[in-house]
Each structure stands twice: as structure tokens, then as C-alpha cells.
JSON list of C-alpha atoms in Angstrom, two decimals:
[
{"chain": "A", "resi": 1, "resn": "MET", "atom": "CA", "xyz": [50.94, -163.48, -107.36]},
{"chain": "A", "resi": 2, "resn": "ARG", "atom": "CA", "xyz": [47.71, -165.36, -108.26]},
{"chain": "A", "resi": 3, "resn": "GLY", "atom": "CA", "xyz": [44.52, -163.77, -108.81]},
{"chain": "A", "resi": 4, "resn": "ILE", "atom": "CA", "xyz": [40.90, -164.05, -110.02]},
{"chain": "A", "resi": 5, "resn": "LEU", "atom": "CA", "xyz": [39.42, -161.61, -112.35]},
{"chain": "A", "resi": 6, "resn": "PHE", "atom": "CA", "xyz": [35.70, -160.96, -111.93]},
{"chain": "A", "resi": 7, "resn": "THR", "atom": "CA", "xyz": [34.57, -158.34, -114.32]},
{"chain": "A", "resi": 8, "resn": "GLY", "atom": "CA", "xyz": [36.74, -155.77, -113.50]},
{"chain": "A", "resi": 9, "resn": "LEU", "atom": "CA", "xyz": [37.36, -156.65, -109.85]},
{"chain": "A", "resi": 10, "resn": "PHE", "atom": "CA", "xyz": [41.09, -157.82, -108.90]},
{"chain": "A", "resi": 11, "resn": "VAL", "atom": "CA", "xyz": [40.81, -160.39, -105.98]},
{"chain": "A", "resi": 12, "resn": "MET", "atom": "CA", "xyz": [43.94, -161.45, -104.66]},
{"chain": "A", "resi": 13, "resn": "LEU", "atom": "CA", "xyz": [44.81, -165.07, -103.37]},
{"chain": "A", "resi": 14, "resn": "GLY", "atom": "CA", "xyz": [47.08, -165.43, -100.16]},
{"chain": "A", "resi": 15, "resn": "ASN", "atom": "CA", "xyz": [48.40, -162.40, -98.41]},
{"chain": "A", "resi": 16, "resn": "SER", "atom": "CA", "xyz": [51.18, -161.39, -100.64]},
{"chain": "A", "resi": 17, "resn": "ALA", "atom": "CA", "xyz": [49.31, -158.61, -102.09]},
{"chain": "A", "resi": 18, "resn": "LEU", "atom": "CA", "xyz": [50.01, -154.97, -101.26]},
{"chain": "A", "resi": 19, "resn": "TRP", "atom": "CA", "xyz": [47.28, -152.87, -101.27]},
{"chain": "A", "resi": 20, "resn": "ALA", "atom": "CA", "xyz": [47.25, -148.96, -101.30]},
{"chain": "A", "resi": 21, "resn": "ALA", "atom": "CA", "xyz": [46.44, -146.79, -98.56]},
{"chain": "A", "resi": 22, "resn": "CYS", "atom": "CA", "xyz": [43.10, -146.31, -97.08]},
{"chain": "A", "resi": 23, "resn": "SER", "atom": "CA", "xyz": [40.62, -143.75, -98.71]},
{"chain": "A", "resi": 24, "resn": "GLN", "atom": "CA", "xyz": [37.21, -142.89, -98.31]},
{"chain": "A", "resi": 25, "resn": "GLY", "atom": "CA", "xyz": [36.62, -144.20, -102.08]},
{"chain": "A", "resi": 26, "resn": "ALA", "atom": "CA", "xyz": [37.19, -147.70, -101.33]},
{"chain": "A", "resi": 27, "resn": "VAL", "atom": "CA", "xyz": [36.60, -150.90, -99.15]},
{"chain": "A", "resi": 28, "resn": "ASP", "atom": "CA", "xyz": [39.55, -153.20, -98.66]},
{"chain": "A", "resi": 29, "resn": "LEU", "atom": "CA", "xyz": [38.06, -156.77, -97.60]},
{"chain": "A", "resi": 30, "resn": "ARG", "atom": "CA", "xyz": [40.27, -159.97, -96.74]},
{"chain": "A", "resi": 31, "resn": "GLY", "atom": "CA", "xyz": [39.71, -163.66, -95.20]},
{"chain": "A", "resi": 32, "resn": "ASP", "atom": "CA", "xyz": [40.58, -166.54, -95.92]},
{"chain": "A", "resi": 33, "resn": "TRP", "atom": "CA", "xyz": [39.02, -166.73, -99.44]},
{"chain": "A", "resi": 34, "resn": "GLY", "atom": "CA", "xyz": [41.38, -163.64, -100.54]},
{"chain": "A", "resi": 35, "resn": "GLN", "atom": "CA", "xyz": [41.49, -160.16, -100.89]},
{"chain": "A", "resi": 36, "resn": "ALA", "atom": "CA", "xyz": [39.44, -157.64, -102.80]},
{"chain": "A", "resi": 37, "resn": "ARG", "atom": "CA", "xyz": [38.56, -153.71, -103.37]},
{"chain": "A", "resi": 38, "resn": "PHE", "atom": "CA", "xyz": [35.70, -152.30, -104.07]},
{"chain": "A", "resi": 39, "resn": "ASN", "atom": "CA", "xyz": [35.35, -148.67, -105.24]},
{"chain": "A", "resi": 40, "resn": "VAL", "atom": "CA", "xyz": [32.51, -147.16, -103.14]},
{"chain": "A", "resi": 41, "resn": "GLU", "atom": "CA", "xyz": [30.15, -144.21, -102.94]},
{"chain": "A", "resi": 42, "resn": "ILE", "atom": "CA", "xyz": [29.77, -143.24, -99.36]},
{"chain": "A", "resi": 43, "resn": "ALA", "atom": "CA", "xyz": [26.48, -142.50, -97.45]},
{"chain": "A", "resi": 44, "resn": "ASP", "atom": "CA", "xyz": [26.82, -141.19, -94.20]},
{"chain": "A", "resi": 45, "resn": "ASP", "atom": "CA", "xyz": [24.19, -138.69, -93.65]},
{"chain": "A", "resi": 46, "resn": "ASN", "atom": "CA", "xyz": [20.54, -139.35, -93.27]},
{"chain": "A", "resi": 47, "resn": "GLU", "atom": "CA", "xyz": [19.68, -138.03, -96.79]},
{"chain": "A", "resi": 48, "resn": "GLU", "atom": "CA", "xyz": [22.20, -140.15, -98.77]},
{"chain": "A", "resi": 49, "resn": "ARG", "atom": "CA", "xyz": [21.42, -143.21, -96.61]},
{"chain": "A", "resi": 50, "resn": "ALA", "atom": "CA", "xyz": [18.17, -142.84, -97.70]},
{"chain": "A", "resi": 51, "resn": "GLN", "atom": "CA", "xyz": [18.50, -142.44, -101.18]},
{"chain": "A", "resi": 52, "resn": "GLY", "atom": "CA", "xyz": [21.14, -145.33, -101.25]},
{"chain": "A", "resi": 53, "resn": "LEU", "atom": "CA", "xyz": [21.39, -147.40, -104.55]},
{"chain": "A", "resi": 54, "resn": "MET", "atom": "CA", "xyz": [17.60, -146.12, -105.32]},
{"chain": "A", "resi": 55, "resn": "ASN", "atom": "CA", "xyz": [16.74, -145.90, -109.13]},
{"chain": "A", "resi": 56, "resn": "ARG", "atom": "CA", "xyz": [20.00, -147.17, -110.65]},
{"chain": "A", "resi": 57, "resn": "PRO", "atom": "CA", "xyz": [19.50, -149.54, -113.89]},
{"chain": "A", "resi": 58, "resn": "LYS", "atom": "CA", "xyz": [22.61, -150.98, -113.10]},
{"chain": "A", "resi": 59, "resn": "MET", "atom": "CA", "xyz": [26.46, -150.95, -111.25]},
{"chain": "A", "resi": 60, "resn": "PRO", "atom": "CA", "xyz": [29.66, -151.64, -112.27]},
{"chain": "A", "resi": 61, "resn": "GLN", "atom": "CA", "xyz": [31.17, -155.50, -110.52]},
{"chain": "A", "resi": 62, "resn": "SER", "atom": "CA", "xyz": [34.03, -153.26, -108.76]},
{"chain": "A", "resi": 63, "resn": "ALA", "atom": "CA", "xyz": [31.63, -151.04, -107.69]},
{"chain": "A", "resi": 64, "resn": "GLY", "atom": "CA", "xyz": [29.13, -150.68, -104.16]},
{"chain": "A", "resi": 65, "resn": "MET", "atom": "CA", "xyz": [27.96, -148.38, -101.61]},
{"chain": "A", "resi": 66, "resn": "LEU", "atom": "CA", "xyz": [28.78, -148.16, -98.32]},
{"chain": "A", "resi": 67, "resn": "PHE", "atom": "CA", "xyz": [26.56, -147.01, -95.30]},
{"chain": "A", "resi": 68, "resn": "VAL", "atom": "CA", "xyz": [28.47, -145.92, -92.38]},
{"chain": "A", "resi": 69, "resn": "TYR", "atom": "CA", "xyz": [26.65, -144.84, -88.99]},
{"chain": "A", "resi": 70, "resn": "GLU", "atom": "CA", "xyz": [27.66, -142.49, -86.58]},
{"chain": "A", "resi": 71, "resn": "SER", "atom": "CA", "xyz": [27.77, -145.16, -84.15]},
{"chain": "A", "resi": 72, "resn": "PRO", "atom": "CA", "xyz": [27.12, -149.27, -83.77]},
{"chain": "A", "resi": 73, "resn": "ARG", "atom": "CA", "xyz": [23.45, -149.82, -84.05]},
{"chain": "A", "resi": 74, "resn": "PRO", "atom": "CA", "xyz": [21.01, -152.49, -85.38]},
{"chain": "A", "resi": 75, "resn": "MET", "atom": "CA", "xyz": [20.43, -152.26, -89.08]},
{"chain": "A", "resi": 76, "resn": "ASN", "atom": "CA", "xyz": [17.23, -152.62, -91.17]},
{"chain": "A", "resi": 77, "resn": "PHE", "atom": "CA", "xyz": [17.03, -152.19, -95.27]},
{"chain": "A", "resi": 78, "resn": "TRP", "atom": "CA", "xyz": [14.92, -152.45, -98.10]},
{"chain": "A", "resi": 79, "resn": "MET", "atom": "CA", "xyz": [14.80, -152.58, -101.65]},
{"chain": "A", "resi": 80, "resn": "ARG", "atom": "CA", "xyz": [11.94, -149.85, -102.37]},
{"chain": "A", "resi": 81, "resn": "ASN", "atom": "CA", "xyz": [13.15, -148.02, -105.59]},
{"chain": "A", "resi": 82, "resn": "THR", "atom": "CA", "xyz": [15.87, -150.55, -106.15]},
{"chain": "A", "resi": 83, "resn": "LEU", "atom": "CA", "xyz": [16.41, -151.54, -109.51]},
{"chain": "A", "resi": 84, "resn": "ILE", "atom": "CA", "xyz": [19.28, -154.01, -109.03]},
{"chain": "A", "resi": 85, "resn": "PRO", "atom": "CA", "xyz": [19.93, -157.44, -106.88]},
{"chain": "A", "resi": 86, "resn": "LEU", "atom": "CA", "xyz": [22.66, -156.46, -103.98]},
{"chain": "A", "resi": 87, "resn": "ASP", "atom": "CA", "xyz": [24.75, -158.45, -101.64]},
{"chain": "A", "resi": 88, "resn": "MET", "atom": "CA", "xyz": [24.19, -156.05, -97.79]},
{"chain": "A", "resi": 89, "resn": "ILE", "atom": "CA", "xyz": [27.20, -157.19, -96.31]},
{"chain": "A", "resi": 90, "resn": "PHE", "atom": "CA", "xyz": [27.06, -155.82, -92.54]},
{"chain": "A", "resi": 91, "resn": "ILE", "atom": "CA", "xyz": [30.04, -154.73, -90.44]},
{"chain": "A", "resi": 92, "resn": "ASP", "atom": "CA", "xyz": [30.82, -154.36, -87.10]},
{"chain": "A", "resi": 93, "resn": "ALA", "atom": "CA", "xyz": [32.81, -151.44, -85.70]},
{"chain": "A", "resi": 94, "resn": "GLN", "atom": "CA", "xyz": [35.86, -153.05, -85.69]},
{"chain": "A", "resi": 95, "resn": "GLY", "atom": "CA", "xyz": [35.55, -153.75, -89.37]},
{"chain": "A", "resi": 96, "resn": "VAL", "atom": "CA", "xyz": [34.24, -157.53, -89.37]},
{"chain": "A", "resi": 97, "resn": "VAL", "atom": "CA", "xyz": [31.33, -158.81, -91.30]},
{"chain": "A", "resi": 98, "resn": "GLN", "atom": "CA", "xyz": [28.85, -160.22, -89.04]},
{"chain": "A", "resi": 99, "resn": "ASN", "atom": "CA", "xyz": [26.42, -160.91, -91.58]},
{"chain": "A", "resi": 100, "resn": "ILE", "atom": "CA", "xyz": [25.54, -161.04, -95.12]},
{"chain": "A", "resi": 101, "resn": "HIS", "atom": "CA", "xyz": [21.91, -160.81, -96.97]},
{"chain": "A", "resi": 102, "resn": "HIS", "atom": "CA", "xyz": [22.72, -162.49, -100.33]},
{"chain": "A", "resi": 103, "resn": "ARG", "atom": "CA", "xyz": [20.66, -161.27, -103.37]},
{"chain": "A", "resi": 104, "resn": "ALA", "atom": "CA", "xyz": [18.20, -159.10, -102.16]},
{"chain": "A", "resi": 105, "resn": "ILE", "atom": "CA", "xyz": [15.20, -158.52, -104.29]},
{"chain": "A", "resi": 106, "resn": "PRO", "atom": "CA", "xyz": [14.84, -155.64, -106.42]},
{"chain": "A", "resi": 107, "resn": "LEU", "atom": "CA", "xyz": [11.77, -153.38, -105.43]},
{"chain": "A", "resi": 108, "resn": "ASP", "atom": "CA", "xyz": [10.68, -155.41, -102.53]},
{"chain": "A", "resi": 109, "resn": "GLU", "atom": "CA", "xyz": [9.70, -153.45, -99.48]},
{"chain": "A", "resi": 110, "resn": "THR", "atom": "CA", "xyz": [10.38, -156.31, -97.22]},
{"chain": "A", "resi": 111, "resn": "PRO", "atom": "CA", "xyz": [12.53, -155.30, -93.98]},
{"chain": "A", "resi": 112, "resn": "ILE", "atom": "CA", "xyz": [16.32, -156.91, -94.20]},
{"chain": "A", "resi": 113, "resn": "PHE", "atom": "CA", "xyz": [17.33, -157.22, -90.83]},
{"chain": "A", "resi": 114, "resn": "GLY", "atom": "CA", "xyz": [21.22, -156.96, -90.72]},
{"chain": "A", "resi": 115, "resn": "GLY", "atom": "CA", "xyz": [22.13, -157.30, -86.64]},
{"chain": "A", "resi": 116, "resn": "ASP", "atom": "CA", "xyz": [22.73, -155.69, -83.94]},
{"chain": "A", "resi": 117, "resn": "ASN", "atom": "CA", "xyz": [25.56, -153.61, -82.80]},
{"chain": "A", "resi": 118, "resn": "LEU", "atom": "CA", "xyz": [26.50, -152.36, -86.66]},
{"chain": "A", "resi": 119, "resn": "LEU", "atom": "CA", "xyz": [28.56, -149.51, -87.79]},
{"chain": "A", "resi": 120, "resn": "ALA", "atom": "CA", "xyz": [28.09, -150.18, -91.21]},
{"chain": "A", "resi": 121, "resn": "ALA", "atom": "CA", "xyz": [26.26, -152.02, -94.70]},
{"chain": "A", "resi": 122, "resn": "LEU", "atom": "CA", "xyz": [28.69, -152.71, -97.74]},
{"chain": "A", "resi": 123, "resn": "GLU", "atom": "CA", "xyz": [26.23, -153.19, -100.86]},
{"chain": "A", "resi": 124, "resn": "ILE", "atom": "CA", "xyz": [27.36, -155.03, -103.60]},
{"chain": "A", "resi": 125, "resn": "ASN", "atom": "CA", "xyz": [26.04, -156.30, -107.03]},
{"chain": "A", "resi": 126, "resn": "GLY", "atom": "CA", "xyz": [24.04, -159.26, -105.84]},
{"chain": "A", "resi": 127, "resn": "GLY", "atom": "CA", "xyz": [25.26, -162.74, -106.12]},
{"chain": "A", "resi": 128, "resn": "LEU", "atom": "CA", "xyz": [29.03, -161.42, -106.06]},
{"chain": "A", "resi": 129, "resn": "ALA", "atom": "CA", "xyz": [29.60, -162.30, -102.18]},
{"chain": "A", "resi": 130, "resn": "GLU", "atom": "CA", "xyz": [28.73, -165.55, -102.81]},
{"chain": "A", "resi": 131, "resn": "ARG", "atom": "CA", "xyz": [30.77, -166.16, -105.88]},
{"chain": "A", "resi": 132, "resn": "MET", "atom": "CA", "xyz": [33.83, -164.66, -104.34]},
{"chain": "A", "resi": 133, "resn": "GLY", "atom": "CA", "xyz": [33.69, -166.71, -101.13]},
{"chain": "A", "resi": 134, "resn": "ILE", "atom": "CA", "xyz": [33.19, -163.28, -98.42]},
{"chain": "A", "resi": 135, "resn": "THR", "atom": "CA", "xyz": [31.63, -165.11, -95.38]},
{"chain": "A", "resi": 136, "resn": "GLU", "atom": "CA", "xyz": [30.74, -163.92, -92.03]},
{"chain": "A", "resi": 137, "resn": "GLY", "atom": "CA", "xyz": [34.35, -162.80, -90.68]},
{"chain": "A", "resi": 138, "resn": "THR", "atom": "CA", "xyz": [35.71, -161.73, -93.19]},
{"chain": "A", "resi": 139, "resn": "GLN", "atom": "CA", "xyz": [37.56, -158.06, -92.10]},
{"chain": "A", "resi": 140, "resn": "VAL", "atom": "CA", "xyz": [37.29, -154.93, -93.78]},
{"chain": "A", "resi": 141, "resn": "ARG", "atom": "CA", "xyz": [39.38, -152.02, -94.05]},
{"chain": "A", "resi": 142, "resn": "HIS", "atom": "CA", "xyz": [38.28, -148.43, -94.47]},
{"chain": "A", "resi": 143, "resn": "PRO", "atom": "CA", "xyz": [38.47, -145.04, -92.49]},
{"chain": "A", "resi": 144, "resn": "ALA", "atom": "CA", "xyz": [35.47, -146.25, -90.99]},
{"chain": "A", "resi": 145, "resn": "PHE", "atom": "CA", "xyz": [36.99, -148.63, -88.88]},
{"chain": "A", "resi": 146, "resn": "ASP", "atom": "CA", "xyz": [40.01, -147.13, -88.27]},
{"chain": "A", "resi": 147, "resn": "GLY", "atom": "CA", "xyz": [40.06, -146.92, -84.46]},
{"chain": "A", "resi": 148, "resn": "ASP", "atom": "CA", "xyz": [42.42, -148.87, -81.81]},
{"chain": "A", "resi": 149, "resn": "ASP", "atom": "CA", "xyz": [40.22, -151.76, -82.15]},
{"chain": "A", "resi": 150, "resn": "ALA", "atom": "CA", "xyz": [40.20, -152.41, -85.95]},
{"chain": "A", "resi": 151, "resn": "ALA", "atom": "CA", "xyz": [40.21, -155.94, -86.88]},
{"chain": "A", "resi": 152, "resn": "TRP", "atom": "CA", "xyz": [42.47, -154.56, -90.26]},
{"chain": "A", "resi": 153, "resn": "PRO", "atom": "CA", "xyz": [43.69, -151.14, -89.63]},
{"chain": "A", "resi": 154, "resn": "CYS", "atom": "CA", "xyz": [44.58, -148.73, -92.35]},
{"chain": "A", "resi": 155, "resn": "THR", "atom": "CA", "xyz": [48.25, -148.29, -90.99]},
{"chain": "A", "resi": 156, "resn": "GLU", "atom": "CA", "xyz": [48.84, -152.12, -91.57]}
]
């Protein structure tokens, strides 16, 4: 089994990796580039989504925040009071990455449009998605995407 260590984040190459079961506190990603797991905080109500990652001076490389909505919708984000650059990974209801905004600029209030018909957004440290090779089409596994049509169901 081969892997690459990105400052505490282990990325598995190939499909031979065994992953722990889905949990609310972790998001798994897989694609042609390999696989990765991020420990996440969940923002699933209006207050948590409004606060997001504001006013934090740093975030571990293996961490992120998953914004989950009740139903698919257009998504716009901004960086008001956010002190660290972020990659914003926009995900549809099947758990497939539809768009990535790389290196959002700290404190910038310009709206960042993620796309239409999205259920969630994963924010990770800026530049990490590109370094890892995460692209549109990457599959995401988390209980939020565990419907009958999930691209990577938790039961797999």
C-alpha cells in the first residue's frame, strides 16, 4: 500500500485502502488522484454556517469544515472575517465535487459562486486541493450524501 503524507493528512494511492465507517466528524474523498480523509466540523444550521471558519488564525492540514444544507441550492460564500486562505469544494447531493474555488483570499467580501443544485461545501486549507490533485468529479463520502443515489455510499 503506497501513500503520501501531507503534514498529518494521509492520502492513499490506489483503491486498496481500507477506510473506517462513515462518521459525522470525517469526510472521505476519492478520485484518480487517490484518497484522503479530513476531520471536519459540521455547519448545518444558519448560525453555524454564518460563523464558518471566521476569526481562526490557523487550521490543521487534516481538518476542514463541511457546510451541509437541507436541500440542494445555489451556493455563494465569502471570506468576511476569515483569516486563512481556503479552498472551497462544492458538492452535489450525490456526493460528487462539482466545482472548486482555489485559495480564497482572507478577508475578501467578494461573493464566491460555487454553482447551482449543491448540497454541501467543504472548506480546507488554501492550496491543498491543488497539491493533492482533488478535481471536479471527485467522490465524497459522508453521512450527508448517503442516499440511494450516493456516488460513494457509507455502506460500501
